[in-house]
PDB file of C-alpha atoms and ligand atoms in Angstrom:
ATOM      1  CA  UNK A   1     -20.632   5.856   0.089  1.00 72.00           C
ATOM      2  CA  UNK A   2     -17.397   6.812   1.812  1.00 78.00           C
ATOM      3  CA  UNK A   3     -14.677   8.636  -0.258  1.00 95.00           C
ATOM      4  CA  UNK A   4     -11.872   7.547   1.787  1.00 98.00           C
ATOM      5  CA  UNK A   5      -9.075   5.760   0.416  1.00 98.00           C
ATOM      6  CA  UNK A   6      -6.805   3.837   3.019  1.00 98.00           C
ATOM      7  CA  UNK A   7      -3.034   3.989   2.126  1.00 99.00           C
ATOM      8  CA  UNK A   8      -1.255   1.564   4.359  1.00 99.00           C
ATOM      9  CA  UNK A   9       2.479   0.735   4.345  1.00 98.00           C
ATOM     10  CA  UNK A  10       4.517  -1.514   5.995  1.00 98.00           C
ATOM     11  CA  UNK A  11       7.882  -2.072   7.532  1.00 98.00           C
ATOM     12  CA  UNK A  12      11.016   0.283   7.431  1.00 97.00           C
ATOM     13  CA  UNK A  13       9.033   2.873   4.871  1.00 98.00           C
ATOM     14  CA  UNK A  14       9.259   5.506   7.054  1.00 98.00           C
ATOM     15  CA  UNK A  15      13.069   5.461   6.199  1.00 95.00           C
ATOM     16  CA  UNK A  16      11.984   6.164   2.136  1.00 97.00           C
ATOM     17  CA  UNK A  17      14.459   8.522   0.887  1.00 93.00           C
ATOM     18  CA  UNK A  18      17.083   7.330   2.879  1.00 91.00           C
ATOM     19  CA  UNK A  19      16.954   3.397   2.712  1.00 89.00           C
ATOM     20  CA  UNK A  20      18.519   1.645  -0.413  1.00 89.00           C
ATOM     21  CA  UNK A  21      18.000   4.757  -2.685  1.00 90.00           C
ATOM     22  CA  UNK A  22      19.081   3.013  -5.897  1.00 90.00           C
ATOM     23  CA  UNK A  23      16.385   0.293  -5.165  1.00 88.00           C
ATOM     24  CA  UNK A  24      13.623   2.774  -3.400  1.00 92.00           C
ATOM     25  CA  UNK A  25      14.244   5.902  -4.974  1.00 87.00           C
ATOM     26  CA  UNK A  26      15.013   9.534  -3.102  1.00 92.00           C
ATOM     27  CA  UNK A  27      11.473  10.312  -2.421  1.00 95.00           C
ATOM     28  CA  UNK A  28      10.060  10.124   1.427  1.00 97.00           C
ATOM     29  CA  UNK A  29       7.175   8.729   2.088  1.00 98.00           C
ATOM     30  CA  UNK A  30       5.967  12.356   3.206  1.00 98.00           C
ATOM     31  CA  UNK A  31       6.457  12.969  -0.389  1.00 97.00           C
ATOM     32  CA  UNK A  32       4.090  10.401  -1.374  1.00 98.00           C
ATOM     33  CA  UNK A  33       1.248  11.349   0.907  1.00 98.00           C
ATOM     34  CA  UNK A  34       1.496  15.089  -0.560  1.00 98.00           C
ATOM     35  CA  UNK A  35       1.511  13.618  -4.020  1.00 98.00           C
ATOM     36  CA  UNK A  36      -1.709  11.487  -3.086  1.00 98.00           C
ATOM     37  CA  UNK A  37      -3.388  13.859  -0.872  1.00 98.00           C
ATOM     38  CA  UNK A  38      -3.338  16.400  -3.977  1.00 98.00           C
ATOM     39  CA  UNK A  39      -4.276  13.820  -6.747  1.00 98.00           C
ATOM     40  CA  UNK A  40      -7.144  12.607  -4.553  1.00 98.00           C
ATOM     41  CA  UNK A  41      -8.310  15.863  -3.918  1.00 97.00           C
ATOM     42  CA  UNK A  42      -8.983  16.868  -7.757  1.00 96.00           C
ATOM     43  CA  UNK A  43     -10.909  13.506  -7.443  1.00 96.00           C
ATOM     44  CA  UNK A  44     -13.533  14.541  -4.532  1.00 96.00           C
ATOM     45  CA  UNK A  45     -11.524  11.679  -2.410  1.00 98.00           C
ATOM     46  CA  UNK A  46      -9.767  11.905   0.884  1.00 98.00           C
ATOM     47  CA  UNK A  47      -6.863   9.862   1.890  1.00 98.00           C
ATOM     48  CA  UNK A  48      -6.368   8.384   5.587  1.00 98.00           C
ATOM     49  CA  UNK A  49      -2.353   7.402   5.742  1.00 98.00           C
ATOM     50  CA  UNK A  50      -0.522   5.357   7.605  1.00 98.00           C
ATOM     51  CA  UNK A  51       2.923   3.869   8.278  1.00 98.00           C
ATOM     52  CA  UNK A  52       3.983   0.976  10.741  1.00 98.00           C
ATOM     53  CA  UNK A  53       6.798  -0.944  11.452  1.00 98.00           C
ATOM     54  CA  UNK A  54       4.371  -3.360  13.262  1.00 98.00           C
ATOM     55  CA  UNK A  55       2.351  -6.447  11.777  1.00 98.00           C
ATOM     56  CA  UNK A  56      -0.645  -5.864  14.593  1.00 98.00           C
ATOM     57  CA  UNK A  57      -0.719  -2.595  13.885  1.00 98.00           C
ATOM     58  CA  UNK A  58      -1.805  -2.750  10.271  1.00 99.00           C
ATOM     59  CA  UNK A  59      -3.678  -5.597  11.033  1.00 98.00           C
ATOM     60  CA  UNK A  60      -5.908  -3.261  13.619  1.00 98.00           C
ATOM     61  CA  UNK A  61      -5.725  -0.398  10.305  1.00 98.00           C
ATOM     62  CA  UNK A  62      -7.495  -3.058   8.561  1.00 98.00           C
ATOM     63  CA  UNK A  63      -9.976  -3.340  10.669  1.00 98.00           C
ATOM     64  CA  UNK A  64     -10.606   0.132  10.858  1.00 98.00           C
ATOM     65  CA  UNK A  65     -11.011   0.396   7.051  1.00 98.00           C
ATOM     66  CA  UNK A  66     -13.449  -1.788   7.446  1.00 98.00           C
ATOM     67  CA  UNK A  67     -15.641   0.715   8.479  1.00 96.00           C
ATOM     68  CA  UNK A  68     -14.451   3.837   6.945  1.00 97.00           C
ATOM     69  CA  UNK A  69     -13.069   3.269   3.904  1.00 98.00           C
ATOM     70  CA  UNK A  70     -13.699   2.545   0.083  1.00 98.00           C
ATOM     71  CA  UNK A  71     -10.538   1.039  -1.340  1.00 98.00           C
ATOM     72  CA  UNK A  72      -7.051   0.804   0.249  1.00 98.00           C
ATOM     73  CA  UNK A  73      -3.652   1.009  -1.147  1.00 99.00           C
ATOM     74  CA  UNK A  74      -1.424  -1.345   0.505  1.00 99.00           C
ATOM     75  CA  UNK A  75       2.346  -1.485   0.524  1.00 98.00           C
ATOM     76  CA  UNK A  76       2.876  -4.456   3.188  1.00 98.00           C
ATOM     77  CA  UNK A  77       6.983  -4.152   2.725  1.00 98.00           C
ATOM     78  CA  UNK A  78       7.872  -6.998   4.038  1.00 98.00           C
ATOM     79  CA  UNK A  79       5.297  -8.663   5.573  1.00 98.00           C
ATOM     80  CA  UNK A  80       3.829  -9.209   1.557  1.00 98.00           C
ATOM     81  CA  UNK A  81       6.016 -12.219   1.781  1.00 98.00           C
ATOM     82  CA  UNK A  82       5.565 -13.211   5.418  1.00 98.00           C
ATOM     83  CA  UNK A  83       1.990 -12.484   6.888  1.00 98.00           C
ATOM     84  CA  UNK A  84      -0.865 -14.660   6.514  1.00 98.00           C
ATOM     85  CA  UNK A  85      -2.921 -11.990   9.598  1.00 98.00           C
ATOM     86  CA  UNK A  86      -2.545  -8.915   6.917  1.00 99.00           C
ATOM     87  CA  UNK A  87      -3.919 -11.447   4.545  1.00 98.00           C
ATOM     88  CA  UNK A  88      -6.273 -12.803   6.492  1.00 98.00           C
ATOM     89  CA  UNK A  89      -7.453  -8.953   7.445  1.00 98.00           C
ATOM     90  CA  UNK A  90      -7.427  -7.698   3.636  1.00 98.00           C
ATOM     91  CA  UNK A  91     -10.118 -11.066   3.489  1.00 98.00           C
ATOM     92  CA  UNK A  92     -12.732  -9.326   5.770  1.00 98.00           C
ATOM     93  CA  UNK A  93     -12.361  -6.375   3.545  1.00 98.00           C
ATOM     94  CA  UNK A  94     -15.607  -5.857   1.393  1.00 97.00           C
ATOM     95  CA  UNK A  95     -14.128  -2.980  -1.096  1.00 98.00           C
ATOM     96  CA  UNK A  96     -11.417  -3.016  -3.650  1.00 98.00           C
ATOM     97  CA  UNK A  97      -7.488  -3.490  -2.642  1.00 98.00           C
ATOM     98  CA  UNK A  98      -4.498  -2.519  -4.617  1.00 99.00           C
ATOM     99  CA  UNK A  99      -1.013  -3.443  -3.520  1.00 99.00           C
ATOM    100  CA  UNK A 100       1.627  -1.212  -4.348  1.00 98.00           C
ATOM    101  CA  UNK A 101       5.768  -2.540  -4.776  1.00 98.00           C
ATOM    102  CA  UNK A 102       7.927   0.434  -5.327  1.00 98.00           C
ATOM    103  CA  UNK A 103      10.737  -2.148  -6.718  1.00 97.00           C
ATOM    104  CA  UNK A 104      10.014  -4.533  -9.240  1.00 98.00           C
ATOM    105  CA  UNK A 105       9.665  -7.421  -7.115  1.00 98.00           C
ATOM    106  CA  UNK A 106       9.762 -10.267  -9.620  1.00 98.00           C
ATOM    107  CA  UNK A 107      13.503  -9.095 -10.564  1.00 97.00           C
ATOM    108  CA  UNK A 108      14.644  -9.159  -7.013  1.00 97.00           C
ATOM    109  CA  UNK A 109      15.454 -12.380  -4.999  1.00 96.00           C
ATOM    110  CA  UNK A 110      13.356 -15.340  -4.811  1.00 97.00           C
ATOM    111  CA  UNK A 111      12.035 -14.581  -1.470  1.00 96.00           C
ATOM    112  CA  UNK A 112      10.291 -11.390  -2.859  1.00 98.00           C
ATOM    113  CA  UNK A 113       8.157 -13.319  -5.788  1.00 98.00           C
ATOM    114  CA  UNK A 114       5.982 -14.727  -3.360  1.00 98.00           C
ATOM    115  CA  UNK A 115       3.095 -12.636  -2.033  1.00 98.00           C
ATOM    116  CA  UNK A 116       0.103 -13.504   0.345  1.00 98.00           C
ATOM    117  CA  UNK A 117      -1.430 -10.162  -0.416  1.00 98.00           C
ATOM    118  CA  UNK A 118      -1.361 -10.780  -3.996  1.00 98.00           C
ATOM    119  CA  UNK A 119      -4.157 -13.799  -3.072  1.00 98.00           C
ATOM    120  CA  UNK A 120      -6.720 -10.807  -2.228  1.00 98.00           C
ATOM    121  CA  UNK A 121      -5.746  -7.838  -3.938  1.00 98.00           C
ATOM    122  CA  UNK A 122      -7.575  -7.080  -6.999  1.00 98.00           C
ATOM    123  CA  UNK A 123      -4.545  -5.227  -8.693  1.00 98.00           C
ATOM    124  CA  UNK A 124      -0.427  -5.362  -8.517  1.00 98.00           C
ATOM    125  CA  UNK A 125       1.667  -2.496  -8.960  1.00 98.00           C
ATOM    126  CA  UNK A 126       5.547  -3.327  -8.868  1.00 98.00           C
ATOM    127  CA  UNK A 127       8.480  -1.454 -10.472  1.00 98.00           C
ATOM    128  CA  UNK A 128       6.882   1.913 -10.888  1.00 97.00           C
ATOM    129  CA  UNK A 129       8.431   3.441  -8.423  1.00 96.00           C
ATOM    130  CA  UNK A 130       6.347   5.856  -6.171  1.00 97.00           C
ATOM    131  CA  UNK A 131       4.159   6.429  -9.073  1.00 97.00           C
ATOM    132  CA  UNK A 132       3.016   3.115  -8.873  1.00 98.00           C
ATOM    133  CA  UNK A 133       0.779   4.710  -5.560  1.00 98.00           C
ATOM    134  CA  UNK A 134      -0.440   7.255  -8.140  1.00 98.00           C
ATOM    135  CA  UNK A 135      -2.075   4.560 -10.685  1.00 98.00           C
ATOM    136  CA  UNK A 136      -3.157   2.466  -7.984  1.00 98.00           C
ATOM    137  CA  UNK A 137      -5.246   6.168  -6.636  1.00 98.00           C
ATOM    138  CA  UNK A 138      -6.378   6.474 -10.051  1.00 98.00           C
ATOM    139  CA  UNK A 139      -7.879   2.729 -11.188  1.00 98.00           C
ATOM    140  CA  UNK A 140      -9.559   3.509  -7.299  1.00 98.00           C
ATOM    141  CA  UNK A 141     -11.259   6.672  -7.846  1.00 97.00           C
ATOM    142  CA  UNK A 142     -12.052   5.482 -11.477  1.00 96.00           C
ATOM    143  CA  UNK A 143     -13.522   2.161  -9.773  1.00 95.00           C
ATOM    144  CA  UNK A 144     -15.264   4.142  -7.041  1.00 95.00           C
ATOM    145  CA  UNK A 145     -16.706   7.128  -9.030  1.00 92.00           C
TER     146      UNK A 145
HETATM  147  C1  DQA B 201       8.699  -3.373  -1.156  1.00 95.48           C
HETATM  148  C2  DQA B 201       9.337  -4.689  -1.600  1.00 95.48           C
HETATM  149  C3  DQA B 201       9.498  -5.636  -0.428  1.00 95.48           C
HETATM  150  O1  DQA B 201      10.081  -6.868  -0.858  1.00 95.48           O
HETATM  151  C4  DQA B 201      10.412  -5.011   0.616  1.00 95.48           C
HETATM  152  O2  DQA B 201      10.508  -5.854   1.738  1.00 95.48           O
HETATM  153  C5  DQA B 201      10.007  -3.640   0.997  1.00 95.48           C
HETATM  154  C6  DQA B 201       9.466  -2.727  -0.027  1.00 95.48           C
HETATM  155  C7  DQA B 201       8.636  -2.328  -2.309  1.00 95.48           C
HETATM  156  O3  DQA B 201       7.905  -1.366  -2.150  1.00 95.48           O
HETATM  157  O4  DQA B 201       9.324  -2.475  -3.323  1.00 95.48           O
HETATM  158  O5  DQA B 201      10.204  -3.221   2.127  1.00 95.48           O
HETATM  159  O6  DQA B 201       7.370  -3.638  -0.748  1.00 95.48           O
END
């Protein structure tokens, strides 16, 4: 069985750090691959990651996990709320999906409580900040192992 986990995320992530600190923290998302790439490690797992500002794009990531990978962390950003094609990719996905909110989404506007990821994922992490990648890593290599 493949020991790669997919960590995908979404639009304007690749500003982490810098964007909205007192809602997204001071971490990049550099940090956050590190953290993973280390924790996964320990585990006997790999991590493929991946950033795009671009709804295709991820869609075509998708697709690619389809193939190669065992679980995937997704952080859609945005598109949670707005795109039925990441959905509809996640659905041709045979292995276990976790999506990851680094705010707590629920206490945010009204716009944010609705997610069309949440319909396939098998676990939702929001308000944990970038730990909230960490526990998704570990239910997966606890699922996985
Ligand atoms: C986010 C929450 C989304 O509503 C927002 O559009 C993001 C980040 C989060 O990680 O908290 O870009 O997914």
């Amino acid at each position: 069985m493949s020991k790669v986990i997919y960590v995908l995320n979404g639009p304007n992530l690749n500003l982490l750090g810098v964007r909205q600190p007192e809602v997204y923290g001071r971490e990049t998302l550099a940090d956050i691959q590190a953290m993973l790439e280390q924790s996964a490690r320990e585990s006997g797992f790999t991590i493929e990651f991946f950033q795009s500002n671009h709804e295709g794009a991820i869609v075509d990531k998708i697709h690619e996990a389809r193939e190669k990978a065992a679980g995937i962390i997704i952080n859609p950003a945005a598109y949670t709320h707005t795109s039925v094609a990441i959905l509809d990719a996640l659905n041709t996905f045979d292995a276990p999906v976790v999506e990851v909110h680094i705010s707590n989404v629920h206490k945010r506007e009204s716009f944010r409580h609705h997610s069309y990821v949440s319909l396939r994922a098998d676990g939702v992490i929001a308000g944990l900040g970038t730990r909230g990648y960490l526990a998704a890593l570990d239910y997966l290599t606890h699922q996985l192992s």
